[in-house]
mmCIF file of C-alpha atoms in Angstrom:
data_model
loop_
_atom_site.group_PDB
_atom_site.id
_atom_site.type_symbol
_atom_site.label_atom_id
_atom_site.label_comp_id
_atom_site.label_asym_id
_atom_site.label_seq_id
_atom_site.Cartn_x
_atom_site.Cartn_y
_atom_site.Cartn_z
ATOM 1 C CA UNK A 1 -3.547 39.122 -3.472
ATOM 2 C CA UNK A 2 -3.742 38.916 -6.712
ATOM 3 C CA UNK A 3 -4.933 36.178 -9.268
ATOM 4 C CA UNK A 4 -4.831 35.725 -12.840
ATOM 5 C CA UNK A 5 -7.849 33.906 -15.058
ATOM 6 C CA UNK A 6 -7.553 33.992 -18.657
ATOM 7 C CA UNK A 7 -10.416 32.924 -20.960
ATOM 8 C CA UNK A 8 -11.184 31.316 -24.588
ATOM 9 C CA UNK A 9 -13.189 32.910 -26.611
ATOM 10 C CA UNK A 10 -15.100 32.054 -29.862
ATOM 11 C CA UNK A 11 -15.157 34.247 -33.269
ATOM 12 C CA UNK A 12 -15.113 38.189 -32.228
ATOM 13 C CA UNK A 13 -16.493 36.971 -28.650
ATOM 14 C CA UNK A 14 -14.914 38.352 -25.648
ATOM 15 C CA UNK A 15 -12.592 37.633 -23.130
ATOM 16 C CA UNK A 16 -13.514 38.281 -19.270
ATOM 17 C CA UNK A 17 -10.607 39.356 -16.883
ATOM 18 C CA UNK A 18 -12.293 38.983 -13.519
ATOM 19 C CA UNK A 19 -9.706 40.554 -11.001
ATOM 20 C CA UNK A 20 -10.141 39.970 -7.533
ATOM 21 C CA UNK A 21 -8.975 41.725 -4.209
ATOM 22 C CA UNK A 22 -9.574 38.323 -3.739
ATOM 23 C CA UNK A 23 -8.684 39.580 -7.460
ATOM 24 C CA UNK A 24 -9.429 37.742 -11.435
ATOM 25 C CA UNK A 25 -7.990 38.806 -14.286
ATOM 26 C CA UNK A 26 -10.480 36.916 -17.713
ATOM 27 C CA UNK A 27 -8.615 37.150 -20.916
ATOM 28 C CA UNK A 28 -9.539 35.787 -24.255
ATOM 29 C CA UNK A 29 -7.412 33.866 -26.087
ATOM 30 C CA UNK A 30 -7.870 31.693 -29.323
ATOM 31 C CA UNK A 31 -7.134 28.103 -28.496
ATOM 32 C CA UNK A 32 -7.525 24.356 -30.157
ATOM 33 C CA UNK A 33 -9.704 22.403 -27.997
ATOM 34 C CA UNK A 34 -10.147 18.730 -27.981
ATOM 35 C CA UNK A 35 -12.708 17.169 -25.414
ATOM 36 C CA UNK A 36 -14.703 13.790 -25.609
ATOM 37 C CA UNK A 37 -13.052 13.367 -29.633
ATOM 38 C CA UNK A 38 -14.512 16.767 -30.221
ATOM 39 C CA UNK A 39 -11.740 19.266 -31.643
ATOM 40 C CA UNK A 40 -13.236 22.753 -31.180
ATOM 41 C CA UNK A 41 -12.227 25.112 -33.865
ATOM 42 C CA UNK A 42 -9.278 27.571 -33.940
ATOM 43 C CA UNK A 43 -10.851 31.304 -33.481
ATOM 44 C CA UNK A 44 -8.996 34.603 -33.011
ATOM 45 C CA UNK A 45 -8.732 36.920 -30.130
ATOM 46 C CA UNK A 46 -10.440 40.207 -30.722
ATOM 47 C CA UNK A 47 -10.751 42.105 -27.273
ATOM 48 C CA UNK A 48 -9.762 41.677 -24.006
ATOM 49 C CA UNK A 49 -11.584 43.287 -20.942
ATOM 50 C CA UNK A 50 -11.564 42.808 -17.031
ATOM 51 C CA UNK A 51 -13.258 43.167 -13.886
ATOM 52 C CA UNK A 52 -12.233 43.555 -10.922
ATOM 53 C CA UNK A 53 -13.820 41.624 -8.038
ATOM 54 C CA UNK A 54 -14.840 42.471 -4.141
ATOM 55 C CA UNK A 55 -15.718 39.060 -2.046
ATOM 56 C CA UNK A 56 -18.328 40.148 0.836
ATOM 57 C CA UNK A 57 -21.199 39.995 -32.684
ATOM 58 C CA UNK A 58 -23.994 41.971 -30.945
ATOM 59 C CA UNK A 59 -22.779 39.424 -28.149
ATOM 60 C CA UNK A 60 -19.201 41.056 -28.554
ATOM 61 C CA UNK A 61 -19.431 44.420 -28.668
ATOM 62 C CA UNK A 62 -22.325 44.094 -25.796
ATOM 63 C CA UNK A 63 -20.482 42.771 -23.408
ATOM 64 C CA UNK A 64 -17.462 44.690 -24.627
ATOM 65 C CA UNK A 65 -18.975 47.766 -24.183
ATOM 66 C CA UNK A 66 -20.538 47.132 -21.088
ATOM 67 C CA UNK A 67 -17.478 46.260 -19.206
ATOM 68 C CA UNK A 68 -15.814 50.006 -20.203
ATOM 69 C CA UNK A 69 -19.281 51.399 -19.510
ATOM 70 C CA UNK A 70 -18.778 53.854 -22.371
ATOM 71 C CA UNK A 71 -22.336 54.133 -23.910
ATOM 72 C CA UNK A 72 -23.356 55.877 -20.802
ATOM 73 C CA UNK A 73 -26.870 55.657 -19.148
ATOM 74 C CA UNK A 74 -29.760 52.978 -20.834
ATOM 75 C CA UNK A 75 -33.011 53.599 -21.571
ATOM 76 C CA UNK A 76 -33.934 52.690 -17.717
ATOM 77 C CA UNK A 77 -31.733 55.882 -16.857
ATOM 78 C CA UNK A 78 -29.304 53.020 -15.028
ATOM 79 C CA UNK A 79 -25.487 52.932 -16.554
ATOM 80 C CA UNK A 80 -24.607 50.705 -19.392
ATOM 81 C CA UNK A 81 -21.725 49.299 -16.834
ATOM 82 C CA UNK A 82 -20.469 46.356 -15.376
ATOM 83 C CA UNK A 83 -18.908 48.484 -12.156
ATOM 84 C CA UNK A 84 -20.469 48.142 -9.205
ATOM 85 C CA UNK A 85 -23.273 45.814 -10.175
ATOM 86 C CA UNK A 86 -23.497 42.079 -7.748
ATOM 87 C CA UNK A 87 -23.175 38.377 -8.976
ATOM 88 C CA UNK A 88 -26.454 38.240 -7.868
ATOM 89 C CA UNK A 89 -26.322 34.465 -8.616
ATOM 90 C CA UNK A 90 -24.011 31.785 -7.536
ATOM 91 C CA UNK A 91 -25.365 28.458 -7.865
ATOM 92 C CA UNK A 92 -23.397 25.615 -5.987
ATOM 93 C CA UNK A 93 -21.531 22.931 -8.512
ATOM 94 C CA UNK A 94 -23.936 24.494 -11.528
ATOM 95 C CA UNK A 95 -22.696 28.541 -12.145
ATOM 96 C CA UNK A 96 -21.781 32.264 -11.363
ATOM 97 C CA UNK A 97 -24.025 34.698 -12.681
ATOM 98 C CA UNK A 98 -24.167 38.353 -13.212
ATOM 99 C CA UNK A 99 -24.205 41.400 -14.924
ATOM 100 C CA UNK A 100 -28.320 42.694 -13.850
ATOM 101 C CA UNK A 101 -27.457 46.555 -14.598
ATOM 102 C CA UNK A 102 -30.641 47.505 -13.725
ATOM 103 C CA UNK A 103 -32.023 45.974 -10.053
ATOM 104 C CA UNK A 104 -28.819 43.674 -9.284
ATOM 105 C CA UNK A 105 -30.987 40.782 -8.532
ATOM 106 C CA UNK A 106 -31.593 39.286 -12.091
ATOM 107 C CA UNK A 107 -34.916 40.690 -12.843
ATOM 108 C CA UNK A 108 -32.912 43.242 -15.224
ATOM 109 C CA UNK A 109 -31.072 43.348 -18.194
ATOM 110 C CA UNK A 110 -30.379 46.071 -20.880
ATOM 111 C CA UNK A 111 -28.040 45.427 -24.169
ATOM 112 C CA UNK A 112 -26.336 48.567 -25.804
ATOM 113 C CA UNK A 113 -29.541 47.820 -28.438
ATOM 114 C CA UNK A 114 -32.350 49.226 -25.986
ATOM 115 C CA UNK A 115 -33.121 45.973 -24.358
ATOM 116 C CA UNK A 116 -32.543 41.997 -25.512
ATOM 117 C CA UNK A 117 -31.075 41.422 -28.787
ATOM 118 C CA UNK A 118 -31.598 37.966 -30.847
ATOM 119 C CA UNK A 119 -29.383 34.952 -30.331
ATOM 120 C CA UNK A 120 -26.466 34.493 -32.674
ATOM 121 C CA UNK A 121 -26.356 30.874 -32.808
ATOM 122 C CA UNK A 122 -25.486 27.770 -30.525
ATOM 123 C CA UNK A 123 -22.196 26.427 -32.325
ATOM 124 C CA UNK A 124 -20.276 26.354 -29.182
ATOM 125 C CA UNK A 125 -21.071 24.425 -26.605
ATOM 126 C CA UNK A 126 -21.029 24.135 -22.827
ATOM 127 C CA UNK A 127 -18.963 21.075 -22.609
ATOM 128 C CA UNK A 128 -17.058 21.942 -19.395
ATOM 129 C CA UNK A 129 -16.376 24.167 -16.502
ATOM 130 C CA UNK A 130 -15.616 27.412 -17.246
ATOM 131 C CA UNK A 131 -17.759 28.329 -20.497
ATOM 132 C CA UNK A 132 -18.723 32.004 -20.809
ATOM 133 C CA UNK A 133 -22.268 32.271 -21.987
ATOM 134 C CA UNK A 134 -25.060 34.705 -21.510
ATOM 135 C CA UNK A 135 -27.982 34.042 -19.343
ATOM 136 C CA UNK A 136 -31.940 34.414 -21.071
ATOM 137 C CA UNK A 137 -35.243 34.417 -20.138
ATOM 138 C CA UNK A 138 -35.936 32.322 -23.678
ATOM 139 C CA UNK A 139 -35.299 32.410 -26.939
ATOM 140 C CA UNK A 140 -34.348 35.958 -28.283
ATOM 141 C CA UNK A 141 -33.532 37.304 -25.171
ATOM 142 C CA UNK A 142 -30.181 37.959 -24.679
ATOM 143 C CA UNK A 143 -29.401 41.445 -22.253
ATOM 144 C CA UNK A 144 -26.460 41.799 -20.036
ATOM 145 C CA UNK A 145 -25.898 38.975 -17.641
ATOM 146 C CA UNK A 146 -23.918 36.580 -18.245
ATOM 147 C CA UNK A 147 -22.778 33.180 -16.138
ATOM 148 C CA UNK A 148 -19.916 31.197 -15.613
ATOM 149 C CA UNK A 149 -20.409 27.601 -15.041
ATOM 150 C CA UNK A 150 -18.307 25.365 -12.601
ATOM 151 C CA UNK A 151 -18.972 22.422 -14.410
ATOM 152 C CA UNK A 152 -20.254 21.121 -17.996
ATOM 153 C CA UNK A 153 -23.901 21.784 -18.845
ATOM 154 C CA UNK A 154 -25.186 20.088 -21.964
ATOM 155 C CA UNK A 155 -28.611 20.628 -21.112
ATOM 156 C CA UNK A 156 -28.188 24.139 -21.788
ATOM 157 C CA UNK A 157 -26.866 23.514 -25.396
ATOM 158 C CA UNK A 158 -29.148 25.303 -28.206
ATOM 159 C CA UNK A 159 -30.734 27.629 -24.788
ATOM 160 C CA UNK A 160 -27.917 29.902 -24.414
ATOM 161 C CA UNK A 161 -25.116 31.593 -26.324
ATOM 162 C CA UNK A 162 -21.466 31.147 -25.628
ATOM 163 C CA UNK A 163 -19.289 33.478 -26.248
ATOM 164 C CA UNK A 164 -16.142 32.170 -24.081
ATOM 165 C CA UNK A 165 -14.226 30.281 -21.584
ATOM 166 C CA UNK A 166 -11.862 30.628 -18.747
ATOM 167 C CA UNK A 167 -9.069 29.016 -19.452
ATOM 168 C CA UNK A 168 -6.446 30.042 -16.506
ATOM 169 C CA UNK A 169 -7.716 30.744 -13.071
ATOM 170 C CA UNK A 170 -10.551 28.956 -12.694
ATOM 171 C CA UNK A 171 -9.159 28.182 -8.761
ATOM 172 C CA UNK A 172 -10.854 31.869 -8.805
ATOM 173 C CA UNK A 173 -13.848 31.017 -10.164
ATOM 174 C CA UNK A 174 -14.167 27.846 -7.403
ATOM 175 C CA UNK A 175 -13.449 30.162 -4.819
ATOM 176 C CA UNK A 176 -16.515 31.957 -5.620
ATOM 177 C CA UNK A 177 -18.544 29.236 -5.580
ATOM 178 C CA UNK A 178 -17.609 27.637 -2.607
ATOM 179 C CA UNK A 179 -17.208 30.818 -0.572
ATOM 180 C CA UNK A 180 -20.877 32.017 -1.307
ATOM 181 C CA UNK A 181 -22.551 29.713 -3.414
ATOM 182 C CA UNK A 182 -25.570 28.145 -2.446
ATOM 183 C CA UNK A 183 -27.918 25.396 -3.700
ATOM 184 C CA UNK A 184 -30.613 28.319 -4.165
ATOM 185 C CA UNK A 185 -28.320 30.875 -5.891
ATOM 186 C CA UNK A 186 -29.132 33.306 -3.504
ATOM 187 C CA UNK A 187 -24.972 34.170 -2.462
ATOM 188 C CA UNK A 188 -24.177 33.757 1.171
ATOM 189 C CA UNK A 189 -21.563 36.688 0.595
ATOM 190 C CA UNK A 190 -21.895 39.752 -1.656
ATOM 191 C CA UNK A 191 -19.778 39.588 -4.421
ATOM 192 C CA UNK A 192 -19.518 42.705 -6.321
ATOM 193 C CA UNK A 193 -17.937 43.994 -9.685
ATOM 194 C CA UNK A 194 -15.941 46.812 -8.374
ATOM 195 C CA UNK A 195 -14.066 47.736 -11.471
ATOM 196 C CA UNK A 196 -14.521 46.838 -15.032
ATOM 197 C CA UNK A 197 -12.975 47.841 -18.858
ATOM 198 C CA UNK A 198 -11.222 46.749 -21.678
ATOM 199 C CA UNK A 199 -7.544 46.028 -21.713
ATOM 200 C CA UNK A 200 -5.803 47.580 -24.726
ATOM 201 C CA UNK A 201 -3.989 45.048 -27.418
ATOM 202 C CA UNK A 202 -0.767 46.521 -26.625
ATOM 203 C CA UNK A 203 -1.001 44.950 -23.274
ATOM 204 C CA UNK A 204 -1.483 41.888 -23.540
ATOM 205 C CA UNK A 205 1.671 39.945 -23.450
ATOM 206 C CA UNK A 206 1.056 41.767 -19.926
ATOM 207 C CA UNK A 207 -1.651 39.678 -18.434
ATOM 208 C CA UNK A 208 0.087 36.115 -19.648
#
């Protein structure tokens, strides 16, 4: 079966198309956003990528890059690649996490740049479910995981960059969580990135 998730990106961030067999589709899309009386500002759609999903800036062009998997092997000898790689972290009612290209567990992260790359700034927030952002280990650390939250998280304003937001199919992103999240993180199922890469402009109007 397949579902569709589309997400809303920032300035030149990305869009995620999680597919899943169980099957999520992330796109990026520019939207005007108005939560709490806060309008959120008007920003242009500059790639589109996917993964596909098995249940059992620098920021940009990172992430970009690592869903095609087109820079090849790191400096750890690992591939620069989403595909095949676990969301090693699914936190009950808090986030999804992923993206460790190195052990799979969250002790690893490599950026295109030869290992963590500054932060960009904190503009956008994470004022609701479904924000985009990439996971740290502190300031300046930025690699190649990533999370998804399942609900807002102010506290992690000014900690970590976010780059976009689901903003169809987040019944996807809930399944997730309640199939194999746990309090700890640690997943009760696997859930692995079985196919990732960039979805080409002219196919867009595709994915709506």
């Amino acid at each position: 079966m397949r579902r569709e998730m589309s997400i809303l990106v920032q300035p030149r961030c990305l869009l995620l198309f999680i597919a899943l067999s169980i099957f999520l589709i992330f796109a990026f899309s520019g939207a005007k956003r108005e939560e709490e009386n806060t309008v959120e500002e008007e920003h242009e759609i500059t790639q589109r990528v996917y993964l596909d999903v098995d249940i059992d800036g620098q920021r940009m062009e990172n992430f970009r890059a690592l869903c095609t998997g087109e820079k090849g092997k790191g400096a750890n000898g690992k591939a620069l690649h989403y595909k095949g790689t676990p969301l090693h972290r699914i936190v009950s009612g808090f986030v999804i996490q992923g993206g460790d290209i190195i052990h799979g567990d969250g002790r690893g992260r490599e950026s295109l740049y030869g290992g963590s790359f500054p932060d960009e700034n904190f503009k956008i927030k994470h004022s609701h479910a479904g924000v985009v952002s990439m996971a740290n280990t502190g300031r300046d650390s930025n690699g190649s995981q990533f999370f998804i939250t399942t609900v807002k998280a102010s506290w992690l304003d000014g900690e970590h960059v976010v780059f976009g937001k689901v903003i169809q199919g987040m019944d996807v992103v809930y399944m997730i969580e309640g199939g194999a999240g746990t309090y700890s993180g640690k997943p009760r199922k696997q859930v692995i990135i079985a196919e990732s890469g960039e979805i080409p402009k002219s196919k867009w109007d595709d994915e709506k």
